[in-house]
CSV table of C-alpha atoms in Angstrom, one decimal:
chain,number,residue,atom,x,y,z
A,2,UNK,CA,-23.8,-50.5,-73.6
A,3,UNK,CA,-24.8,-48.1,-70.7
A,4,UNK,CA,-27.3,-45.8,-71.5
A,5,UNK,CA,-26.7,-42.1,-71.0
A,6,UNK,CA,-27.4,-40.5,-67.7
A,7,UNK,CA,-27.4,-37.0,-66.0
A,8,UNK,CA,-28.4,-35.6,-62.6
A,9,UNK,CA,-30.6,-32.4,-63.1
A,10,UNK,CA,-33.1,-30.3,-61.6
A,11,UNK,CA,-36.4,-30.0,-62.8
A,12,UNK,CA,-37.3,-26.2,-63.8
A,13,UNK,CA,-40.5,-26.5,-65.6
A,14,UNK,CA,-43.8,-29.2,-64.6
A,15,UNK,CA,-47.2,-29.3,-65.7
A,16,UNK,CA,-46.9,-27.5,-69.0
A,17,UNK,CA,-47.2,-30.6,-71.0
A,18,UNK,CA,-48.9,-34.1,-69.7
A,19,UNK,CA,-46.1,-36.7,-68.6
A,20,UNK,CA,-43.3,-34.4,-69.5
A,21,UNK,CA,-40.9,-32.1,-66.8
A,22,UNK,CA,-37.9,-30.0,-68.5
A,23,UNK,CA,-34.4,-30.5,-66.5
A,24,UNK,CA,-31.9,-28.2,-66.2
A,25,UNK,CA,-28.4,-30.5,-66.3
A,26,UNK,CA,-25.2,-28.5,-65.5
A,27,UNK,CA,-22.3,-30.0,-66.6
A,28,UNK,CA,-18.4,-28.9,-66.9
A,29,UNK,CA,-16.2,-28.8,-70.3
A,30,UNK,CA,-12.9,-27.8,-71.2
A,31,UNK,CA,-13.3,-24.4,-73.4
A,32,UNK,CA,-10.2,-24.2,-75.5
A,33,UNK,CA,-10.6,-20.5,-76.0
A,34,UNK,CA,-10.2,-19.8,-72.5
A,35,UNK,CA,-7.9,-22.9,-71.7
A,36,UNK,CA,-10.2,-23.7,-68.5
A,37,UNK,CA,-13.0,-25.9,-67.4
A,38,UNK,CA,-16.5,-23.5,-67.4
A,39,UNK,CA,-20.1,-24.8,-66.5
A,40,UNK,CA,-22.4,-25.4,-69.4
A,41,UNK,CA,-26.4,-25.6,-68.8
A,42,UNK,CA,-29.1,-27.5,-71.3
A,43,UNK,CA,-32.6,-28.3,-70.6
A,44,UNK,CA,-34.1,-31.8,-71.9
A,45,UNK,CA,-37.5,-32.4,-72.1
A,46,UNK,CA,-38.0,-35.4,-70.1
A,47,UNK,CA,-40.8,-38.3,-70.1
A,48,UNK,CA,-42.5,-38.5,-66.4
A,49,UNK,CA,-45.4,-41.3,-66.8
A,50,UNK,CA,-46.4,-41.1,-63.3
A,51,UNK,CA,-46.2,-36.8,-63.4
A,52,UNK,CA,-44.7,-37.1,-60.0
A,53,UNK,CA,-41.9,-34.6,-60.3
A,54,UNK,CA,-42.4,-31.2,-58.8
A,55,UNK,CA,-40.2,-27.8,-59.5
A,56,UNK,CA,-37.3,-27.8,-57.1
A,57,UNK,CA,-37.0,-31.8,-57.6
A,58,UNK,CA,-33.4,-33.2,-58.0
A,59,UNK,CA,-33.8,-36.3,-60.6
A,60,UNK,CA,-31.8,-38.5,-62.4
A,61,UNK,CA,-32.7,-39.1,-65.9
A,62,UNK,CA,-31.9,-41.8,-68.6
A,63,UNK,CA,-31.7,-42.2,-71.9
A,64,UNK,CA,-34.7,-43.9,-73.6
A,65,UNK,CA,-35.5,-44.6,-77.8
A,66,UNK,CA,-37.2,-41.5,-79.0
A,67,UNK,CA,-40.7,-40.3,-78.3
A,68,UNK,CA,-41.0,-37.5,-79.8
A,69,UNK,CA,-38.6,-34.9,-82.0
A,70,UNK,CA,-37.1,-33.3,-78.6
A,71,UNK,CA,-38.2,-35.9,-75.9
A,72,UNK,CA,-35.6,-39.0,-75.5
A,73,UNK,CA,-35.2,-38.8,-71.8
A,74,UNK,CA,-36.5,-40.4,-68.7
A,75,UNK,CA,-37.2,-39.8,-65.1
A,76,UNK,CA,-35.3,-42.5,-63.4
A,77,UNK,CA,-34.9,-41.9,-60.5
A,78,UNK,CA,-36.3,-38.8,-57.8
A,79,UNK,CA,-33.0,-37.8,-55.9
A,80,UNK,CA,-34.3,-34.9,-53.7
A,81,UNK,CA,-38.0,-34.3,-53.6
A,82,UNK,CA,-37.6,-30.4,-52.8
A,83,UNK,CA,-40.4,-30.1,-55.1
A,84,UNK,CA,-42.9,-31.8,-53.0
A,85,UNK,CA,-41.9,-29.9,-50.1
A,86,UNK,CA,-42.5,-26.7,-52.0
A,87,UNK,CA,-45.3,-27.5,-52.8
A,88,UNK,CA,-46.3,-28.7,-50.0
A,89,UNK,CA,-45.7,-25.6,-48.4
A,90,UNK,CA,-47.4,-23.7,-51.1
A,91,UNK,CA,-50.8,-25.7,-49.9
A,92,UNK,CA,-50.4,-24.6,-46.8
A,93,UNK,CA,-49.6,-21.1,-47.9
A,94,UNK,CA,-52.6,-20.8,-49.6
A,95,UNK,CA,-54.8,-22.6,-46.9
A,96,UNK,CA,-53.5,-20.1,-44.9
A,97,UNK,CA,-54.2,-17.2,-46.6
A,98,UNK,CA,-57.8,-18.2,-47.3
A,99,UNK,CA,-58.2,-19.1,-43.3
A,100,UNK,CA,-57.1,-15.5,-43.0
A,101,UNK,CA,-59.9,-14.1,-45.7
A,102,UNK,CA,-62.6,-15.8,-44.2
A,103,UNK,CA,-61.7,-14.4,-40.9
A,104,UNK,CA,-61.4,-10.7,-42.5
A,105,UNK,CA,-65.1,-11.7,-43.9
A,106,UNK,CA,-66.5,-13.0,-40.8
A,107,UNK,CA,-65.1,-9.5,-39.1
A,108,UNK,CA,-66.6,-7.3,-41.8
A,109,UNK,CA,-70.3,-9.0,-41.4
A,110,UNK,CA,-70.1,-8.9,-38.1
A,111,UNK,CA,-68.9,-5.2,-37.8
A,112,UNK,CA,-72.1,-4.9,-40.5
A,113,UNK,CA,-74.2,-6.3,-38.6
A,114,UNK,CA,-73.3,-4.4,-35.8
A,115,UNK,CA,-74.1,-1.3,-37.8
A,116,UNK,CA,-77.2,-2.2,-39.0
A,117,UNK,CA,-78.0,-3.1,-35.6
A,118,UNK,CA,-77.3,0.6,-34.3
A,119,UNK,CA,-79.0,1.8,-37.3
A,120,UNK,CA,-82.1,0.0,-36.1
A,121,UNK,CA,-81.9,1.1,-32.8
A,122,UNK,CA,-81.3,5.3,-33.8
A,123,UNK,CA,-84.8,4.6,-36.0
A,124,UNK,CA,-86.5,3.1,-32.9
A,125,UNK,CA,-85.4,6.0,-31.0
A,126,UNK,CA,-86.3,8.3,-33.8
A,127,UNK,CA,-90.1,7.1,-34.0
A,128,UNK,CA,-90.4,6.9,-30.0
A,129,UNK,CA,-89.8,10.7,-30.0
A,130,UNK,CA,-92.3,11.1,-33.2
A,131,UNK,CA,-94.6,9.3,-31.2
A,132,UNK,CA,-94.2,11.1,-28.0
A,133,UNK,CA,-94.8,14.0,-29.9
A,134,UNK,CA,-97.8,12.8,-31.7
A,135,UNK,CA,-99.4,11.7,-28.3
A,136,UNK,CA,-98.8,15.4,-26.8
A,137,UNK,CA,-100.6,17.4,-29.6
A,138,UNK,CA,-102.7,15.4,-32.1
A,139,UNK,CA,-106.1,14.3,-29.4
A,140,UNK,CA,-107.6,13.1,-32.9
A,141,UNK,CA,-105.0,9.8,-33.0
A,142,UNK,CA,-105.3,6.4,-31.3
A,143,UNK,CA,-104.2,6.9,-28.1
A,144,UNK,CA,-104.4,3.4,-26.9
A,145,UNK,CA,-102.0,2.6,-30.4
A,146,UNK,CA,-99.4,5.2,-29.5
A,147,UNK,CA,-99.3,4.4,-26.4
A,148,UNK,CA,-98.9,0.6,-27.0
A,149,UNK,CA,-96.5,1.1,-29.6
A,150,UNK,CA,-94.2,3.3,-26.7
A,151,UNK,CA,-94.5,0.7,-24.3
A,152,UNK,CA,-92.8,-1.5,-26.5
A,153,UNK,CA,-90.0,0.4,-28.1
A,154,UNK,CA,-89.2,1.6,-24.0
A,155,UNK,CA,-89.4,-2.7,-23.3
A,156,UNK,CA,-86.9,-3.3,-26.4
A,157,UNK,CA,-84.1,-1.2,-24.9
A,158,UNK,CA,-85.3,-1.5,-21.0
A,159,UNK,CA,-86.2,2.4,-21.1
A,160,UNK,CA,-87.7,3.3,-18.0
A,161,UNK,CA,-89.1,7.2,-18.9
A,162,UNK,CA,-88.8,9.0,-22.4
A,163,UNK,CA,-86.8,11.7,-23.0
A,164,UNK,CA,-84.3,9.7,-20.9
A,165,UNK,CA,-81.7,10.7,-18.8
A,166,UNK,CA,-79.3,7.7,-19.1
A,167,UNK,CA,-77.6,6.7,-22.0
A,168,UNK,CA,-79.5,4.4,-24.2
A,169,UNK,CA,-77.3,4.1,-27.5
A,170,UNK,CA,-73.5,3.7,-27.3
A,171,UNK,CA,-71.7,4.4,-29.9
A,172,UNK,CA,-68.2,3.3,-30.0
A,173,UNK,CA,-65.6,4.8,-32.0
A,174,UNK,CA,-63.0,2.4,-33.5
A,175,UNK,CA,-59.0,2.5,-32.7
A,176,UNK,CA,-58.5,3.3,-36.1
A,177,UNK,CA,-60.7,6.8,-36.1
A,178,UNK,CA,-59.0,7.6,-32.5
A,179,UNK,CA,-55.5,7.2,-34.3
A,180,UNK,CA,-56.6,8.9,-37.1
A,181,UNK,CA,-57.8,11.7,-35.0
A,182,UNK,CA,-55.1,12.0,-33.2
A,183,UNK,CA,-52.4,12.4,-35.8
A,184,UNK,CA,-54.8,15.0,-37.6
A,185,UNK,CA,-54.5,17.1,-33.7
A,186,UNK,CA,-51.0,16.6,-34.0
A,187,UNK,CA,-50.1,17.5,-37.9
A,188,UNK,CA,-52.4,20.7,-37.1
A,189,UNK,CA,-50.1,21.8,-34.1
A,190,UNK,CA,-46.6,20.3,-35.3
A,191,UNK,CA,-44.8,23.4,-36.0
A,192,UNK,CA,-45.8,24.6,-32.0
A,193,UNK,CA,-44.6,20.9,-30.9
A,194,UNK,CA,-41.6,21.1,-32.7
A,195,UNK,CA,-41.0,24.7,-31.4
A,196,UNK,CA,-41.3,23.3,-27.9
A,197,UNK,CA,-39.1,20.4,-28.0
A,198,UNK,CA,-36.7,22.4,-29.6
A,199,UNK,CA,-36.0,24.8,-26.9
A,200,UNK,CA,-34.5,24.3,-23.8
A,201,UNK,CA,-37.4,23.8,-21.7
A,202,UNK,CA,-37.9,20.4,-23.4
A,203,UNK,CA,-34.2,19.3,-23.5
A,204,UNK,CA,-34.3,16.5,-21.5
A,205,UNK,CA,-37.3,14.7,-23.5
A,206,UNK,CA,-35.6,15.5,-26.6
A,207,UNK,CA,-32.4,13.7,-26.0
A,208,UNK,CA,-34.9,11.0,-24.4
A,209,UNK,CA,-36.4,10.5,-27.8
A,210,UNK,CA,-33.1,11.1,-29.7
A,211,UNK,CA,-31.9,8.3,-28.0
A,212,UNK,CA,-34.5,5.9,-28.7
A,213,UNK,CA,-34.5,6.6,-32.5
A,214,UNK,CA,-30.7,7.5,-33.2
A,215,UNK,CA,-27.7,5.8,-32.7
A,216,UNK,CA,-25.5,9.0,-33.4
A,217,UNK,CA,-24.6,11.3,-30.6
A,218,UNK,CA,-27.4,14.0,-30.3
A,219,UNK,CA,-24.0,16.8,-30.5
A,220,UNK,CA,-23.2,15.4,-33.6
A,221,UNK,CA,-26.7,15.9,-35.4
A,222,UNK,CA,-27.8,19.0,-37.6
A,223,UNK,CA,-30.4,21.0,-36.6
A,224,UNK,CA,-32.6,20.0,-39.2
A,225,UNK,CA,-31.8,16.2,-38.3
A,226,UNK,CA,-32.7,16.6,-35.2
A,227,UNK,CA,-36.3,18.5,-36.4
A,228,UNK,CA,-37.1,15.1,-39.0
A,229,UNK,CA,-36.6,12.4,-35.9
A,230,UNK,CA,-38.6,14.3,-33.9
A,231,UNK,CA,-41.2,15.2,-36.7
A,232,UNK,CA,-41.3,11.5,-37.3
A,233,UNK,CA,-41.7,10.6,-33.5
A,234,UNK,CA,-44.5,12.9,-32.9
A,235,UNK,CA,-46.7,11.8,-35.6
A,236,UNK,CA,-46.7,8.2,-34.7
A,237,UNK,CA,-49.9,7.2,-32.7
A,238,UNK,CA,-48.5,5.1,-30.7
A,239,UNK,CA,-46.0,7.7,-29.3
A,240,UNK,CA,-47.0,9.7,-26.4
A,241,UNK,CA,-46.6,13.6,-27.2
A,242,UNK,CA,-44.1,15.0,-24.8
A,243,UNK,CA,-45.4,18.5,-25.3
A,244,UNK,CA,-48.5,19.9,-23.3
A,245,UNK,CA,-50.5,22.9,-24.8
C-alpha cells in the first residue's frame, strides 16, 4: 500500500530538535458552498538530519508514529528557499556588523583626534603660563622654564611665542555647518519667504516650483506655494536664492 504523501512548505524550524512543522494546502469540495476551497494544516514533521530551513518546499511521507502528533517524514527537499534565506540572512548580518565596526573605528578615531587637540590646547595653555612665569617670577628656574619652552615650541615647530601663525586648527564638522546653517535660515524664513514671494524673485520661484512640483505654478494656492518653498529653503543642501 502507498504511504501518504503531501507537498508543503516548512513554516516553523528549530523549535524542537529533528522536527520542522509544514504547512500543506490542499483543495476539497465544501458542500455548503457547492465549490472547491483551499484548506491549510500544519504537521509536525520528523527531520533526522535538521536540514530543512523556513521557506523550504518538502515533500513529506507518512511514517509509524513517533510521538502523539509527529507521524510524518521529510522525504524529500523540493526547493531549498530556505537555505537561500538564510544564506542571505548570514550575509545580512555579516554585513551589518562590517558596518558597526566601521562606525567604531570612526568614533575612536574622531576620539582620538579630540583628545589629541585637547592635548595640544593644554600644551599651548602651559607655554603661555610659562612665558608668563619667566617674565615676572626672577625667583624660578630659569634654565627649567626655559627648557621646558623650547620643547613645547619643538613639538608643534613654533618658531616665536605669542605666535603669529596659526598653530591649532580646529575644524568644524559638515554636520555643525549644516546645522548652522538651517538655524541662519529658520531665524530669517519669514524675510526669505517675503522675498521669494514678490515679484522681484519670480523667476527663482517658478525655478524652484518646478523642481519640486509637477502642478502648474498658476494652479497652486498661495499657501502651497509658501510650504514648497518653506521646505526648499530649509534643506542644507539647497542654495538660498535670497540675498540679505
Amino acid at each position: 500500500m502507498a504511504r501518504q504523501n503531501f507537498i508543503g512548505l516548512v513554516v516553523s524550524q528549530g523549535k524542537m530538535q529533528k522536527t520542522v512543522k509544514v504547512r500543506v494546502q490542499t483543495k476539497t469540495y465544501d458542500k455548503q458552498v457547492h465549490k472547491e476551497v483551499l484548506r491549510r494544516k500544519d504537521y509536525l514533521v520528523h527531520d533526522e538530519g535538521s536540514l530543512c530551513k523556513e521557506g523550504d518546499i518538502v515533500r513529506i511521507e507518512a511514517i509509524p508514529k513517533i510521538s502523539a502528533r509527529k507521524y510524518f517524514a521529510i522525504a524529500e527537499v523540493k526547493v531549498n528557499k530556505g537555505q537561500q534565506f538564510a544564506l542571505y540572512e548570514k550575509l545580512a548580518k555579516e554585513k551589518v556588523t562590517k558596518e558597526q565596526d566601521e562606525k567604531i573605528g570612526q568614533f575612536l578615531e574622531k576620539r582620538k583626534e579630540l583628545e589629541s587637540t585637547i592635548t595640544q590646547i593644554q600644551d599651548l595653555r602651559k607655554l603661555d603660563q610659562l612665558h608668563a612665569s619667566f617674565g615676572n617670577n626672577k625667583d624660578v628656574d630659569r634654565d627649567f622654564l626655559l627648557n621646558e619652552i623650547e620643547t613645547i615650541k619643538k613639538k608643534y615647530n613654533i618658531k616665536s611665542w605669542p605666535s603669529s601663525e596659526p598653530v591649532l586648527r580646529l575644524e568644524i564638522s559638515e554636520e555643525s555647518k549644516d546645522l548652522s546653517l538651517i538655524e541662519n535660515r529658520h531665524a530669517h524664513i519669514q524675510t526669505i519667504l517675503q522675498k521669494l514671494m514678490s515679484e522681484e524673485y519670480t523667476p527663482q520661484r517658478e525655478q524652484i516650483l518646478s523642481q519640486l512640483s509637477k502642478a502648474n505654478s498658476n494652479d497652486l494656492k498661495r499657501h502651497t506655494i509658501k510650504n514648497i518653498l518653506r521646505k526648499y529653503v530649509l534643506d542644507p543642501k539647497n542654495k538660498c536664492p535670497v540675498t540679505f
